[in-house]
Short mmCIF file of C-alpha atoms in Angstrom, two decimals:
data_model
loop_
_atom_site.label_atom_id
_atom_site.label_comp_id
_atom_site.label_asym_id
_atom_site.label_seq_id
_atom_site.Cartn_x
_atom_site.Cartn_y
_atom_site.Cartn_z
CA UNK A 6 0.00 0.00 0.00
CA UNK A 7 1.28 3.71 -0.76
CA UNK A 8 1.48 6.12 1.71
CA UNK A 9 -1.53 7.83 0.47
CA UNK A 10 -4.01 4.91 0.81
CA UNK A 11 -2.89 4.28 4.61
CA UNK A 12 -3.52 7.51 5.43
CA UNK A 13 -6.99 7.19 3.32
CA UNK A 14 -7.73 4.07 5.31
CA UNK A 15 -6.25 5.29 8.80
CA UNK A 16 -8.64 8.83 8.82
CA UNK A 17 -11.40 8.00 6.93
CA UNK A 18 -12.50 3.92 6.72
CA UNK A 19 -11.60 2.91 10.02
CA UNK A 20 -13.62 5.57 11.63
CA UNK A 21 -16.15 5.29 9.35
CA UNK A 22 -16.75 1.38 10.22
CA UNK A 23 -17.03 2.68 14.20
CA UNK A 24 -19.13 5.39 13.63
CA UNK A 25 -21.52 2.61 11.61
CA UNK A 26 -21.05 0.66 13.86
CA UNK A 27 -21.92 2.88 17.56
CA UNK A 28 -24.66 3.98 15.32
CA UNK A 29 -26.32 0.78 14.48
CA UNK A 30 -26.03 -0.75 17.83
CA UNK A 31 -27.64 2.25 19.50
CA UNK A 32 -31.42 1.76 17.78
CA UNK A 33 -31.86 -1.56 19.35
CA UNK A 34 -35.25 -1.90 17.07
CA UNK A 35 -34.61 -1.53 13.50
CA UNK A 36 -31.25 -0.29 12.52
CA UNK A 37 -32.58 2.17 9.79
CA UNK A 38 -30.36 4.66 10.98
CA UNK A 39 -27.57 3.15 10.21
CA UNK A 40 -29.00 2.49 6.86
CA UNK A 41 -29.68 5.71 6.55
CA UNK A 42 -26.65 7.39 7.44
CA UNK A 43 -24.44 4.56 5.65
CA UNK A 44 -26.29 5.48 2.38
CA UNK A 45 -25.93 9.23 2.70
CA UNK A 46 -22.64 8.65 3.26
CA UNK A 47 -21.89 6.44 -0.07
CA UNK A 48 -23.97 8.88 -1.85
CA UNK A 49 -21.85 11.69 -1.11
CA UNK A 50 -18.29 9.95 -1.44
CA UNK A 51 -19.27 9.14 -5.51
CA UNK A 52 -20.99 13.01 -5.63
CA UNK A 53 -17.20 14.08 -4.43
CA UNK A 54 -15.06 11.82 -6.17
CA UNK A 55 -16.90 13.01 -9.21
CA UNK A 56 -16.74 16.56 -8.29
CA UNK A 57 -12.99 15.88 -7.67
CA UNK A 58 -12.35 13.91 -11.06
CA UNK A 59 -14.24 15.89 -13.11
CA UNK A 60 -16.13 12.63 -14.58
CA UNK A 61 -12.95 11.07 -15.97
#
């Protein structure tokens, strides 16, 4: 791995996963806020990597 994609994975997956994961366990009924937030969340990385790219 390059040093870029440790520091991608040590700031923004790994507290990503806990943050989904504190979420979820906290509505003991359903989980749809986890859901919820996990799918704003991918929503919003493509809208910025696209942004960033420029669609190529």
């Amino acid at each position: 791995m390059t040093a870029p994609s440790l520091i991608f994975w040590t700031i923004f997956v790994l507290p990503l996963v806990v943050f989904l994961v504190w979420i979820m366990r906290q509505d003991k009924r359903s989980g749809w806020i986890g859901l919820i937030v996990l799918a704003v969340m991918v929503i919003g990385g493509i809208i910025w990597m696209y942004l960033k790219t420029g669609g190529k």
